[in-house]
Amino acid sequence: MTPLDANVQETVGGVVARLKDTPGALLPILHAIQDALGYVPPGAVPLIADGLNLSRAEVHGVISFYHYFRDTKPGRHVIHLCRAEACQSMNQKATEAHARQKLGVDFHGTTSNGAFTFEPVYCLGNCAASPAMMIDGELYGRVTPDRFDAIIADIDQRGKR
Ligand code: FES
């Protein structure tokens, strides 16, 4: 396991100290760490376990149970493509297949240039504008393959300005 760098250690320690006395603290702690760092580093597990008086295996078990939590650093932008029913009924499969091919990665993967991480999600509450997608917290609707390309190109350009 790679040791945590000082900044990451400080972030994780701060989150644990702030939330450890809240009821059911483990999930809020994991969410807060992922919000702050973009992922939950494996090196954070001992700090969380010690802070909550849990075993490392218990903490690790919860992290791996919820697909939402990542244990590797994501790309600069995180794409969440909805795979739930309403989106599927609006030809989401075509967008999904196109996105895999365009990005060159499967779900949970990060493009080789580190720009995008591709994640599935199950309903973004945007069913009326299916197929739906969220990138870095911004919601997009009616995401056809062409629209996917346009959105990605725009975000990529913004990153280069
Ligand atoms: S099913 Fe995709 S946004 Fe609800």
PDB file of C-alpha atoms and ligand atoms in Angstrom:
ATOM      1  CA  MET A   1       0.000   0.000   0.000  1.00  0.00           C
ATOM      2  CA  THR A   2       1.404   3.411  -0.998  1.00  0.00           C
ATOM      3  CA  PRO A   3       1.869   5.705   2.020  1.00  0.00           C
ATOM      4  CA  LEU A   4      -0.304   8.823   1.986  1.00  0.00           C
ATOM      5  CA  ASP A   5       1.372  12.105   1.182  1.00  0.00           C
ATOM      6  CA  ALA A   6       1.201  14.745   3.899  1.00  0.00           C
ATOM      7  CA  ASN A   7      -1.664  16.750   2.350  1.00  0.00           C
ATOM      8  CA  VAL A   8      -3.806  13.673   1.799  1.00  0.00           C
ATOM      9  CA  GLN A   9      -3.080  12.466   5.305  1.00  0.00           C
ATOM     10  CA  GLU A  10      -4.105  15.838   6.706  1.00  0.00           C
ATOM     11  CA  THR A  11      -7.354  15.824   4.693  1.00  0.00           C
ATOM     12  CA  VAL A  12      -8.261  12.298   5.780  1.00  0.00           C
ATOM     13  CA  GLY A  13      -7.314  12.982   9.409  1.00  0.00           C
ATOM     14  CA  GLY A  14      -9.362  16.180   9.411  1.00  0.00           C
ATOM     15  CA  VAL A  15     -12.438  14.442   8.027  1.00  0.00           C
ATOM     16  CA  VAL A  16     -12.170  11.578  10.526  1.00  0.00           C
ATOM     17  CA  ALA A  17     -11.731  13.975  13.462  1.00  0.00           C
ATOM     18  CA  ARG A  18     -14.707  16.091  12.332  1.00  0.00           C
ATOM     19  CA  LEU A  19     -17.162  13.265  11.693  1.00  0.00           C
ATOM     20  CA  LYS A  20     -16.128  10.319  13.864  1.00  0.00           C
ATOM     21  CA  ASP A  21     -18.663  11.075  16.610  1.00  0.00           C
ATOM     22  CA  THR A  22     -21.658  11.335  14.280  1.00  0.00           C
ATOM     23  CA  PRO A  23     -24.001   8.316  14.303  1.00  0.00           C
ATOM     24  CA  GLY A  24     -23.157   5.873  11.487  1.00  0.00           C
ATOM     25  CA  ALA A  25     -19.985   7.859  10.844  1.00  0.00           C
ATOM     26  CA  LEU A  26     -18.332   5.526   8.334  1.00  0.00           C
ATOM     27  CA  LEU A  27     -20.394   6.411   5.255  1.00  0.00           C
ATOM     28  CA  PRO A  28     -20.331  10.180   5.861  1.00  0.00           C
ATOM     29  CA  ILE A  29     -16.554   9.939   6.335  1.00  0.00           C
ATOM     30  CA  LEU A  30     -16.084   7.997   3.096  1.00  0.00           C
ATOM     31  CA  HIS A  31     -18.275  10.486   1.207  1.00  0.00           C
ATOM     32  CA  ALA A  32     -16.412  13.462   2.653  1.00  0.00           C
ATOM     33  CA  ILE A  33     -13.032  11.966   1.739  1.00  0.00           C
ATOM     34  CA  GLN A  34     -14.154  11.180  -1.794  1.00  0.00           C
ATOM     35  CA  ASP A  35     -15.653  14.687  -2.157  1.00  0.00           C
ATOM     36  CA  ALA A  36     -12.369  16.212  -1.039  1.00  0.00           C
ATOM     37  CA  LEU A  37      -9.914  13.989  -2.930  1.00  0.00           C
ATOM     38  CA  GLY A  38     -11.972  12.431  -5.729  1.00  0.00           C
ATOM     39  CA  TYR A  39     -11.325   8.953  -4.300  1.00  0.00           C
ATOM     40  CA  VAL A  40     -10.696   7.055  -1.082  1.00  0.00           C
ATOM     41  CA  PRO A  41      -7.005   6.117  -1.087  1.00  0.00           C
ATOM     42  CA  PRO A  42      -6.244   2.617   0.251  1.00  0.00           C
ATOM     43  CA  GLY A  43      -3.801   4.295   2.659  1.00  0.00           C
ATOM     44  CA  ALA A  44      -6.752   6.067   4.302  1.00  0.00           C
ATOM     45  CA  VAL A  45      -8.247   2.796   5.517  1.00  0.00           C
ATOM     46  CA  PRO A  46      -6.046   2.423   8.652  1.00  0.00           C
ATOM     47  CA  LEU A  47      -6.718   6.046   9.665  1.00  0.00           C
ATOM     48  CA  ILE A  48     -10.462   5.580   9.293  1.00  0.00           C
ATOM     49  CA  ALA A  49     -10.401   2.215  11.079  1.00  0.00           C
ATOM     50  CA  ASP A  50      -8.413   3.606  14.013  1.00  0.00           C
ATOM     51  CA  GLY A  51     -10.640   6.675  14.269  1.00  0.00           C
ATOM     52  CA  LEU A  52     -13.828   4.613  14.371  1.00  0.00           C
ATOM     53  CA  ASN A  53     -12.502   1.647  16.332  1.00  0.00           C
ATOM     54  CA  LEU A  54     -13.253  -0.702  13.455  1.00  0.00           C
ATOM     55  CA  SER A  55     -11.063  -3.294  11.798  1.00  0.00           C
ATOM     56  CA  ARG A  56      -9.406  -2.445   8.492  1.00  0.00           C
ATOM     57  CA  ALA A  57     -11.344  -5.310   6.918  1.00  0.00           C
ATOM     58  CA  GLU A  58     -14.648  -3.755   7.986  1.00  0.00           C
ATOM     59  CA  VAL A  59     -13.737  -0.406   6.445  1.00  0.00           C
ATOM     60  CA  HIS A  60     -12.415  -2.039   3.299  1.00  0.00           C
ATOM     61  CA  GLY A  61     -15.583  -4.168   3.045  1.00  0.00           C
ATOM     62  CA  VAL A  62     -17.806  -1.094   3.006  1.00  0.00           C
ATOM     63  CA  ILE A  63     -15.648   0.679   0.427  1.00  0.00           C
ATOM     64  CA  SER A  64     -15.741  -2.268  -1.917  1.00  0.00           C
ATOM     65  CA  PHE A  65     -19.467  -2.914  -1.359  1.00  0.00           C
ATOM     66  CA  TYR A  66     -20.493   0.498  -2.693  1.00  0.00           C
ATOM     67  CA  HIS A  67     -19.440   0.903  -6.315  1.00  0.00           C
ATOM     68  CA  TYR A  68     -19.696   4.636  -5.865  1.00  0.00           C
ATOM     69  CA  PHE A  69     -16.434   4.728  -3.923  1.00  0.00           C
ATOM     70  CA  ARG A  70     -13.241   4.751  -5.955  1.00  0.00           C
ATOM     71  CA  ASP A  71      -9.882   3.613  -4.614  1.00  0.00           C
ATOM     72  CA  THR A  72      -7.873   5.138  -7.435  1.00  0.00           C
ATOM     73  CA  LYS A  73      -7.484   8.752  -8.419  1.00  0.00           C
ATOM     74  CA  PRO A  74     -10.007   9.730 -11.126  1.00  0.00           C
ATOM     75  CA  GLY A  75      -9.316  11.683 -14.308  1.00  0.00           C
ATOM     76  CA  ARG A  76      -9.713  15.456 -14.434  1.00  0.00           C
ATOM     77  CA  HIS A  77     -13.415  15.054 -15.316  1.00  0.00           C
ATOM     78  CA  VAL A  78     -15.796  12.329 -14.184  1.00  0.00           C
ATOM     79  CA  ILE A  79     -18.555  11.278 -16.572  1.00  0.00           C
ATOM     80  CA  HIS A  80     -21.561   9.521 -15.021  1.00  0.00           C
ATOM     81  CA  LEU A  81     -23.727   7.955 -17.722  1.00  0.00           C
ATOM     82  CA  CYS A  82     -27.169   6.793 -16.616  1.00  0.00           C
ATOM     83  CA  ARG A  83     -27.978   3.129 -17.258  1.00  0.00           C
ATOM     84  CA  ALA A  84     -31.389   2.952 -15.576  1.00  0.00           C
ATOM     85  CA  GLU A  85     -34.666   1.984 -17.208  1.00  0.00           C
ATOM     86  CA  ALA A  86     -36.037   5.298 -18.471  1.00  0.00           C
ATOM     87  CA  CYS A  87     -32.749   6.103 -20.148  1.00  0.00           C
ATOM     88  CA  GLN A  88     -32.467   2.591 -21.585  1.00  0.00           C
ATOM     89  CA  SER A  89     -35.892   3.009 -23.180  1.00  0.00           C
ATOM     90  CA  MET A  90     -34.541   6.090 -25.007  1.00  0.00           C
ATOM     91  CA  ASN A  91     -31.661   4.342 -26.737  1.00  0.00           C
ATOM     92  CA  GLN A  92     -29.102   4.827 -23.963  1.00  0.00           C
ATOM     93  CA  LYS A  93     -27.334   1.682 -25.189  1.00  0.00           C
ATOM     94  CA  ALA A  94     -26.247   3.450 -28.371  1.00  0.00           C
ATOM     95  CA  THR A  95     -24.769   6.332 -26.386  1.00  0.00           C
ATOM     96  CA  GLU A  96     -23.077   3.927 -23.987  1.00  0.00           C
ATOM     97  CA  ALA A  97     -21.488   1.896 -26.791  1.00  0.00           C
ATOM     98  CA  HIS A  98     -20.398   5.082 -28.509  1.00  0.00           C
ATOM     99  CA  ALA A  99     -18.911   6.513 -25.297  1.00  0.00           C
ATOM    100  CA  ARG A 100     -16.884   3.352 -24.638  1.00  0.00           C
ATOM    101  CA  GLN A 101     -15.477   3.474 -28.123  1.00  0.00           C
ATOM    102  CA  LYS A 102     -14.850   7.220 -28.134  1.00  0.00           C
ATOM    103  CA  LEU A 103     -13.120   7.218 -24.740  1.00  0.00           C
ATOM    104  CA  GLY A 104     -11.366   3.901 -25.314  1.00  0.00           C
ATOM    105  CA  VAL A 105     -12.267   2.704 -21.827  1.00  0.00           C
ATOM    106  CA  ASP A 106     -14.970   0.678 -20.126  1.00  0.00           C
ATOM    107  CA  PHE A 107     -16.909   1.762 -17.038  1.00  0.00           C
ATOM    108  CA  HIS A 108     -14.622   2.627 -14.098  1.00  0.00           C
ATOM    109  CA  GLY A 109     -11.807   3.317 -16.536  1.00  0.00           C
ATOM    110  CA  THR A 110      -9.825   6.524 -17.087  1.00  0.00           C
ATOM    111  CA  THR A 111      -8.692   7.687 -20.521  1.00  0.00           C
ATOM    112  CA  SER A 112      -4.990   7.348 -21.244  1.00  0.00           C
ATOM    113  CA  ASN A 113      -4.509  11.147 -21.204  1.00  0.00           C
ATOM    114  CA  GLY A 114      -6.055  11.336 -17.713  1.00  0.00           C
ATOM    115  CA  ALA A 115      -8.849  13.626 -18.907  1.00  0.00           C
ATOM    116  CA  PHE A 116     -11.970  11.517 -18.295  1.00  0.00           C
ATOM    117  CA  THR A 117     -13.101   8.784 -15.941  1.00  0.00           C
ATOM    118  CA  PHE A 118     -16.185   6.906 -17.120  1.00  0.00           C
ATOM    119  CA  GLU A 119     -18.697   5.731 -14.499  1.00  0.00           C
ATOM    120  CA  PRO A 120     -22.193   4.231 -14.615  1.00  0.00           C
ATOM    121  CA  VAL A 121     -25.006   5.673 -12.543  1.00  0.00           C
ATOM    122  CA  TYR A 122     -28.547   4.447 -11.958  1.00  0.00           C
ATOM    123  CA  CYS A 123     -30.948   7.385 -12.413  1.00  0.00           C
ATOM    124  CA  LEU A 124     -29.924  11.000 -12.192  1.00  0.00           C
ATOM    125  CA  GLY A 125     -33.520  12.188 -11.683  1.00  0.00           C
ATOM    126  CA  ASN A 126     -33.472  13.518 -15.244  1.00  0.00           C
ATOM    127  CA  CYS A 127     -35.616  10.786 -16.810  1.00  0.00           C
ATOM    128  CA  ALA A 128     -37.761  13.284 -18.757  1.00  0.00           C
ATOM    129  CA  ALA A 129     -34.661  14.191 -20.766  1.00  0.00           C
ATOM    130  CA  SER A 130     -33.279  10.670 -21.235  1.00  0.00           C
ATOM    131  CA  PRO A 131     -30.659   9.524 -21.939  1.00  0.00           C
ATOM    132  CA  ALA A 132     -29.023  11.485 -19.149  1.00  0.00           C
ATOM    133  CA  MET A 133     -25.423  12.086 -18.148  1.00  0.00           C
ATOM    134  CA  MET A 134     -23.605  14.089 -15.495  1.00  0.00           C
ATOM    135  CA  ILE A 135     -20.083  15.445 -15.816  1.00  0.00           C
ATOM    136  CA  ASP A 136     -18.397  17.025 -12.793  1.00  0.00           C
ATOM    137  CA  GLY A 137     -21.838  17.572 -11.236  1.00  0.00           C
ATOM    138  CA  GLU A 138     -23.349  19.215 -14.341  1.00  0.00           C
ATOM    139  CA  LEU A 139     -26.403  17.489 -15.767  1.00  0.00           C
ATOM    140  CA  TYR A 140     -26.976  16.845 -19.497  1.00  0.00           C
ATOM    141  CA  GLY A 141     -30.093  15.472 -21.192  1.00  0.00           C
ATOM    142  CA  ARG A 142     -30.972  13.826 -24.510  1.00  0.00           C
ATOM    143  CA  VAL A 143     -27.400  12.615 -24.882  1.00  0.00           C
ATOM    144  CA  THR A 144     -27.184  11.066 -28.337  1.00  0.00           C
ATOM    145  CA  PRO A 145     -23.788   9.877 -29.597  1.00  0.00           C
ATOM    146  CA  ASP A 146     -23.335  13.157 -31.506  1.00  0.00           C
ATOM    147  CA  ARG A 147     -24.260  15.230 -28.490  1.00  0.00           C
ATOM    148  CA  PHE A 148     -21.884  13.161 -26.353  1.00  0.00           C
ATOM    149  CA  ASP A 149     -19.034  14.044 -28.713  1.00  0.00           C
ATOM    150  CA  ALA A 150     -19.942  17.732 -28.672  1.00  0.00           C
ATOM    151  CA  ILE A 151     -20.094  17.873 -24.864  1.00  0.00           C
ATOM    152  CA  ILE A 152     -16.801  16.030 -24.438  1.00  0.00           C
ATOM    153  CA  ALA A 153     -15.067  18.213 -27.030  1.00  0.00           C
ATOM    154  CA  ASP A 154     -16.332  21.346 -25.299  1.00  0.00           C
ATOM    155  CA  ILE A 155     -15.106  20.208 -21.874  1.00  0.00           C
ATOM    156  CA  ASP A 156     -11.777  19.147 -23.337  1.00  0.00           C
ATOM    157  CA  GLN A 157     -11.367  22.576 -24.971  1.00  0.00           C
ATOM    158  CA  ARG A 158     -12.275  24.413 -21.769  1.00  0.00           C
ATOM    159  CA  GLY A 159      -9.552  22.418 -20.015  1.00  0.00           C
ATOM    160  CA  LYS A 160      -6.977  23.636 -22.529  1.00  0.00           C
ATOM    161  CA  ARG A 161      -7.831  27.338 -22.271  1.00  0.00           C
TER     162      ARG A 161
HETATM  163  S1  FES B   1     -33.410   6.672 -15.620  1.00  0.00           S
HETATM  164 FE1  FES B   1     -31.800   7.900 -16.364  1.00  0.00          FE
HETATM  165  S2  FES B   1     -32.155   9.784 -15.377  1.00  0.00           S
HETATM  166 FE2  FES B   1     -33.681   8.516 -14.561  1.00  0.00          FE
END
